[in-house]
Amino acid sequence: IDVQQISDFFIKMNANFELPWSPRYTQTGEDVAADAGGMAYYALAATIAFTVCVFSLEGNLDARQRDAYLIPTFPKQLEQTVSRIDKDRATTKPKKEEKKEEESKEKDDEKKKDDPNEPLLPKLQSKFENAQSYGLDKINFGMISSTFDAFESVFFLIIGFLPYAWDLSVTTGEKYFGWSETENEIKISLIFLLLTTVLGIVTSLPFELYSTFRIEKKHGFNKMTVGLFFADKVKSTLLSIVIGGPFVAILLTIIKMGGPFFFIYVWAFMFVFSLFMMTVYPVFIMPLFNKYEKLDDGDLKTRIYALADRLKYPLTNLFVMDGSKRSSHSNAFMFGFGKNKRIVLFDTLLTQVQDNEILGILGHELGHWKLGHTMSNFVITQLYSGAAFYFFSLCYTSQELVSAFGFNDISRPVPTIIALLLFFQTLWAPVDKILSFLLTVF
């Protein structure tokens, strides 16, 4: 045994873990200075540690959920609960409901095989095994995907991907467009975002393909063709460029020109943009991906409008979406702003469940609106945005933070987009995770 080799190995390992950590690529080609203070000393190591910690905690939760999917027997507590529901339905059905069901039973039976009066428990038990298998495949795939994401994040931090990508964007802008880093920072930022977006599409594509054409297809849900998949991908990428490019350009301009109180102007801009997207998205963007037709006149339409009227929901239109061309999953959702509200039903929903069940699904969604959940979520989002940009304003020009991640050339300006990305990836990341946890719990 060569004791000296072993000793040299541990000395080298110890040197690698000594603070401050430095990415492999830096703008000056030199490591972060050993006498660096404040955030520069701890930032990279703390960010990697936090990323690994979050991955471990979420991985533990996923592992527990996976164990639940491995249980082969129908849950006893659920069985007892559903049995009581079946018993109550069989003995306490209101006469008015019976009359309505008799009137629409013939129509329902023509389009659906399930008997509306059939007990729920046997139906749930018959689907339990398939549901467990689907859930297990999804959670296993999700754990692999999240492992890759965590590894990619840490790997990019260690190699110094951000400073390399920024310098590549600067070189590209100067070589092909004559743009300088100081005079055309926003244009360089758009090149940077384009490069990182393309890389993100490439790295995520294998996972999306496997999820769609392996897992979803295996369980009989996927109806999408490869051509439609890539058509959607092209459309969504172009929309990201057309909408996201100007959005980022305006956001960076406000930050650079807004002075010490730029966070107020940013918050106002984000608020207006949110309202703009709430108005534009369902009218112009959603029809690019799906076809929407008004629900035919009939008993279901009448009952949905009656439910909306009872809850004072200003329903103006009721649509059916051709969700079946992509998946056999069913869904329903609401959208609209102010007094112009609309409801969309997937065409799969109309063929898979009874009208009473559709009303129950919509009742759940309308209940969120009636109880103010939709508005409260919007308000919380706006407050979150305002708070985030306020705290960003406190460290916006910090050279220490960016130098820790390889932007250590003090002769060059701190790119606004880089400062923003690093803020949300480092200082704000714990706040974001805590708030996300609290909102999930409460």
Short mmCIF file of C-alpha atoms in Angstrom, two decimals, residues 193-419:
data_model
loop_
_atom_site.label_atom_id
_atom_site.label_comp_id
_atom_site.label_asym_id
_atom_site.label_seq_id
_atom_site.Cartn_x
_atom_site.Cartn_y
_atom_site.Cartn_z
CA LEU A 193 -31.91 33.34 -23.57
CA LEU A 194 -32.23 31.83 -27.04
CA LEU A 195 -29.13 29.67 -26.49
CA THR A 196 -30.28 28.47 -23.07
CA THR A 197 -33.81 27.84 -24.33
CA VAL A 198 -32.57 25.71 -27.22
CA LEU A 199 -30.35 23.73 -24.84
CA GLY A 200 -33.30 23.23 -22.47
CA ILE A 201 -35.46 21.92 -25.32
CA VAL A 202 -32.74 19.48 -26.40
CA THR A 203 -32.12 18.09 -22.89
CA SER A 204 -35.81 17.77 -22.02
CA LEU A 205 -36.93 16.30 -25.36
CA PRO A 206 -36.01 12.65 -24.65
CA PHE A 207 -37.98 12.75 -21.39
CA GLU A 208 -41.03 14.29 -23.04
CA LEU A 209 -40.95 11.73 -25.85
CA TYR A 210 -40.65 8.81 -23.41
CA SER A 211 -43.44 10.13 -21.21
CA THR A 212 -45.80 10.67 -24.16
CA PHE A 213 -45.04 7.74 -26.42
CA ARG A 214 -44.06 5.14 -23.85
CA ILE A 215 -45.84 5.68 -20.53
CA GLU A 216 -49.01 7.38 -21.77
CA LYS A 217 -49.28 5.01 -24.73
CA LYS A 218 -48.67 1.93 -22.56
CA HIS A 219 -51.68 2.82 -20.41
CA GLY A 220 -53.91 3.73 -23.35
CA PHE A 221 -53.98 7.50 -22.84
CA ASN A 222 -51.83 8.89 -25.63
CA LYS A 223 -53.57 9.73 -28.91
CA MET A 224 -50.91 12.12 -30.19
CA THR A 225 -48.90 11.39 -33.33
CA VAL A 226 -45.20 12.18 -33.60
CA GLY A 227 -46.02 14.84 -36.17
CA LEU A 228 -48.50 16.56 -33.86
CA PHE A 229 -46.01 16.36 -30.97
CA PHE A 230 -43.32 18.21 -32.90
CA ALA A 231 -45.85 20.64 -34.38
CA ASP A 232 -46.87 21.58 -30.83
CA LYS A 233 -43.21 21.90 -29.86
CA VAL A 234 -42.49 24.25 -32.76
CA LYS A 235 -45.58 26.35 -32.04
CA SER A 236 -44.82 26.68 -28.33
CA THR A 237 -41.18 27.58 -29.04
CA LEU A 238 -42.16 30.26 -31.55
CA LEU A 239 -44.71 31.66 -29.11
CA SER A 240 -42.04 31.78 -26.41
CA ILE A 241 -39.86 33.81 -28.75
CA VAL A 242 -42.62 36.10 -30.03
CA ILE A 243 -44.08 36.81 -26.57
CA GLY A 244 -41.17 36.06 -24.27
CA GLY A 245 -38.59 38.09 -26.21
CA PRO A 246 -40.39 41.45 -25.98
CA PHE A 247 -41.44 40.67 -22.40
CA VAL A 248 -37.85 40.11 -21.29
CA ALA A 249 -36.62 43.15 -23.24
CA ILE A 250 -39.18 45.43 -21.56
CA LEU A 251 -38.50 43.90 -18.13
CA LEU A 252 -34.74 44.44 -18.43
CA THR A 253 -35.26 47.98 -19.73
CA ILE A 254 -37.41 48.86 -16.72
CA ILE A 255 -34.84 47.42 -14.31
CA LYS A 256 -31.97 49.31 -15.96
CA MET A 257 -33.80 52.64 -16.32
CA GLY A 258 -36.13 52.56 -13.32
CA GLY A 259 -33.67 53.88 -10.74
CA PRO A 260 -33.61 52.73 -7.10
CA PHE A 261 -37.38 52.15 -7.10
CA PHE A 262 -37.47 50.09 -10.28
CA PHE A 263 -39.18 47.24 -8.42
CA ILE A 264 -42.38 49.32 -8.26
CA TYR A 265 -42.41 49.77 -12.03
CA VAL A 266 -41.56 46.11 -12.55
CA TRP A 267 -44.44 45.08 -10.31
CA ALA A 268 -46.84 47.33 -12.25
CA PHE A 269 -45.57 45.89 -15.54
CA MET A 270 -45.97 42.31 -14.30
CA PHE A 271 -49.51 43.10 -13.15
CA VAL A 272 -50.50 44.56 -16.52
CA PHE A 273 -48.83 41.70 -18.37
CA SER A 274 -50.74 39.16 -16.27
CA LEU A 275 -54.05 40.79 -17.17
CA PHE A 276 -52.98 40.97 -20.81
CA MET A 277 -52.18 37.24 -20.92
CA MET A 278 -55.41 36.34 -19.12
CA THR A 279 -57.28 38.14 -21.89
CA VAL A 280 -55.19 37.18 -24.92
CA TYR A 281 -54.22 33.59 -24.13
CA PRO A 282 -57.69 31.96 -24.36
CA VAL A 283 -58.77 33.99 -27.37
CA PHE A 284 -55.68 33.87 -29.61
CA ILE A 285 -53.20 31.29 -28.27
CA MET A 286 -55.33 28.34 -27.15
CA PRO A 287 -57.04 28.02 -30.58
CA LEU A 288 -53.60 27.51 -32.15
CA PHE A 289 -53.41 24.12 -30.43
CA ASN A 290 -57.02 22.97 -30.14
CA LYS A 291 -60.39 23.40 -31.80
CA TYR A 292 -63.19 24.92 -29.72
CA GLU A 293 -66.86 24.53 -30.57
CA LYS A 294 -69.91 25.68 -28.65
CA LEU A 295 -71.66 22.95 -26.70
CA ASP A 296 -74.83 21.84 -28.46
CA ASP A 297 -78.15 22.90 -26.98
CA GLY A 298 -79.60 20.30 -24.68
CA ASP A 299 -80.18 19.21 -21.12
CA LEU A 300 -76.52 19.34 -20.11
CA LYS A 301 -76.05 22.88 -21.39
CA THR A 302 -79.21 24.03 -19.65
CA ARG A 303 -78.16 22.48 -16.35
CA ILE A 304 -74.65 23.98 -16.53
CA TYR A 305 -76.05 27.48 -17.10
CA ALA A 306 -78.50 26.93 -14.25
CA LEU A 307 -75.62 25.93 -11.95
CA ALA A 308 -73.66 29.03 -12.98
CA ASP A 309 -76.70 31.27 -12.40
CA ARG A 310 -77.23 29.77 -8.95
CA LEU A 311 -73.65 30.66 -8.01
CA LYS A 312 -73.80 34.09 -9.73
CA TYR A 313 -70.99 33.02 -12.07
CA PRO A 314 -71.13 35.27 -15.19
CA LEU A 315 -70.96 32.47 -17.76
CA THR A 316 -71.09 33.82 -21.31
CA ASN A 317 -69.92 30.85 -23.40
CA LEU A 318 -69.67 27.07 -23.06
CA PHE A 319 -67.20 25.26 -25.30
CA VAL A 320 -66.13 21.71 -26.13
CA MET A 321 -62.42 21.20 -26.85
CA ASP A 322 -61.03 18.40 -29.02
CA GLY A 323 -58.72 17.07 -26.33
CA SER A 324 -59.14 13.56 -27.72
CA LYS A 325 -56.68 14.23 -30.54
CA ARG A 326 -53.88 14.30 -27.97
CA SER A 327 -55.03 12.21 -25.03
CA SER A 328 -57.92 10.20 -23.66
CA HIS A 329 -57.56 12.01 -20.34
CA SER A 330 -60.58 14.18 -19.58
CA ASN A 331 -60.79 17.58 -17.98
CA ALA A 332 -62.76 20.80 -17.68
CA PHE A 333 -61.61 24.31 -16.92
CA MET A 334 -62.80 27.89 -16.67
CA PHE A 335 -61.23 31.07 -17.97
CA GLY A 336 -62.07 34.67 -18.63
CA PHE A 337 -61.77 38.05 -17.00
CA GLY A 338 -64.36 40.17 -15.25
CA LYS A 339 -67.90 39.56 -16.50
CA ASN A 340 -66.78 37.54 -19.51
CA LYS A 341 -66.37 33.99 -18.16
CA ARG A 342 -66.22 30.81 -20.19
CA ILE A 343 -66.16 27.10 -19.44
CA VAL A 344 -64.43 24.47 -21.57
CA LEU A 345 -65.23 20.75 -21.49
CA PHE A 346 -62.91 18.18 -23.04
CA ASP A 347 -64.77 16.08 -25.61
CA THR A 348 -63.45 13.00 -23.77
CA LEU A 349 -65.30 14.12 -20.65
CA LEU A 350 -68.61 14.06 -22.48
CA THR A 351 -68.15 10.43 -23.48
CA GLN A 352 -66.61 9.07 -20.28
CA VAL A 353 -68.93 10.27 -17.51
CA GLN A 354 -72.58 10.98 -16.85
CA ASP A 355 -74.07 14.48 -16.99
CA ASN A 356 -74.52 14.50 -13.22
CA GLU A 357 -70.82 13.76 -12.81
CA ILE A 358 -69.92 16.58 -15.20
CA LEU A 359 -71.98 18.92 -13.05
CA GLY A 360 -70.15 17.63 -10.01
CA ILE A 361 -66.77 18.32 -11.64
CA LEU A 362 -67.84 21.83 -12.65
CA GLY A 363 -69.30 22.37 -9.19
CA HIS A 364 -65.87 21.72 -7.74
CA GLU A 365 -64.23 24.24 -10.08
CA LEU A 366 -66.97 26.82 -9.62
CA GLY A 367 -66.64 26.36 -5.87
CA HIS A 368 -63.04 27.61 -6.07
CA TRP A 369 -64.32 30.73 -7.82
CA LYS A 370 -67.25 31.22 -5.42
CA LEU A 371 -64.99 30.95 -2.38
CA GLY A 372 -62.55 33.46 -3.83
CA HIS A 373 -59.70 31.01 -4.36
CA THR A 374 -59.06 32.22 -7.91
CA MET A 375 -58.81 35.86 -6.87
CA SER A 376 -56.77 35.08 -3.75
CA ASN A 377 -54.27 33.09 -5.83
CA PHE A 378 -53.98 36.02 -8.23
CA VAL A 379 -53.40 38.46 -5.36
CA ILE A 380 -50.83 36.17 -3.73
CA THR A 381 -49.00 35.86 -7.05
CA GLN A 382 -48.85 39.65 -7.42
CA LEU A 383 -47.64 40.14 -3.84
CA TYR A 384 -45.04 37.42 -4.35
CA SER A 385 -43.82 39.11 -7.54
CA GLY A 386 -43.59 42.51 -5.86
CA ALA A 387 -41.71 41.12 -2.84
CA ALA A 388 -39.29 39.16 -5.02
CA PHE A 389 -38.32 42.17 -7.11
CA TYR A 390 -38.04 44.38 -4.03
CA PHE A 391 -35.46 42.06 -2.49
CA PHE A 392 -33.78 41.74 -5.88
CA SER A 393 -33.36 45.52 -5.92
CA LEU A 394 -31.33 45.28 -2.70
CA CYS A 395 -28.63 43.11 -4.30
CA TYR A 396 -29.06 43.93 -7.98
CA THR A 397 -25.58 45.45 -8.41
CA SER A 398 -23.76 43.01 -6.11
CA GLN A 399 -20.44 42.08 -7.72
CA GLU A 400 -19.85 39.51 -4.97
CA LEU A 401 -22.83 37.37 -5.94
CA VAL A 402 -22.08 37.17 -9.65
CA SER A 403 -18.32 36.72 -9.17
CA ALA A 404 -18.95 33.58 -7.13
CA PHE A 405 -20.48 31.98 -10.24
CA GLY A 406 -17.69 32.90 -12.64
CA PHE A 407 -18.56 36.49 -13.57
CA ASN A 408 -15.39 37.73 -11.87
CA ASP A 409 -14.14 40.25 -14.43
CA ILE A 410 -14.81 43.51 -12.58
CA SER A 411 -13.93 45.53 -15.69
CA ARG A 412 -17.10 44.27 -17.35
CA PRO A 413 -20.67 45.31 -16.40
CA VAL A 414 -22.87 42.92 -14.43
CA PRO A 415 -25.48 41.64 -16.92
CA THR A 416 -28.97 42.37 -15.61
CA ILE A 417 -30.37 39.06 -16.84
CA ILE A 418 -27.55 37.18 -15.06
CA ALA A 419 -28.08 39.07 -11.82
#
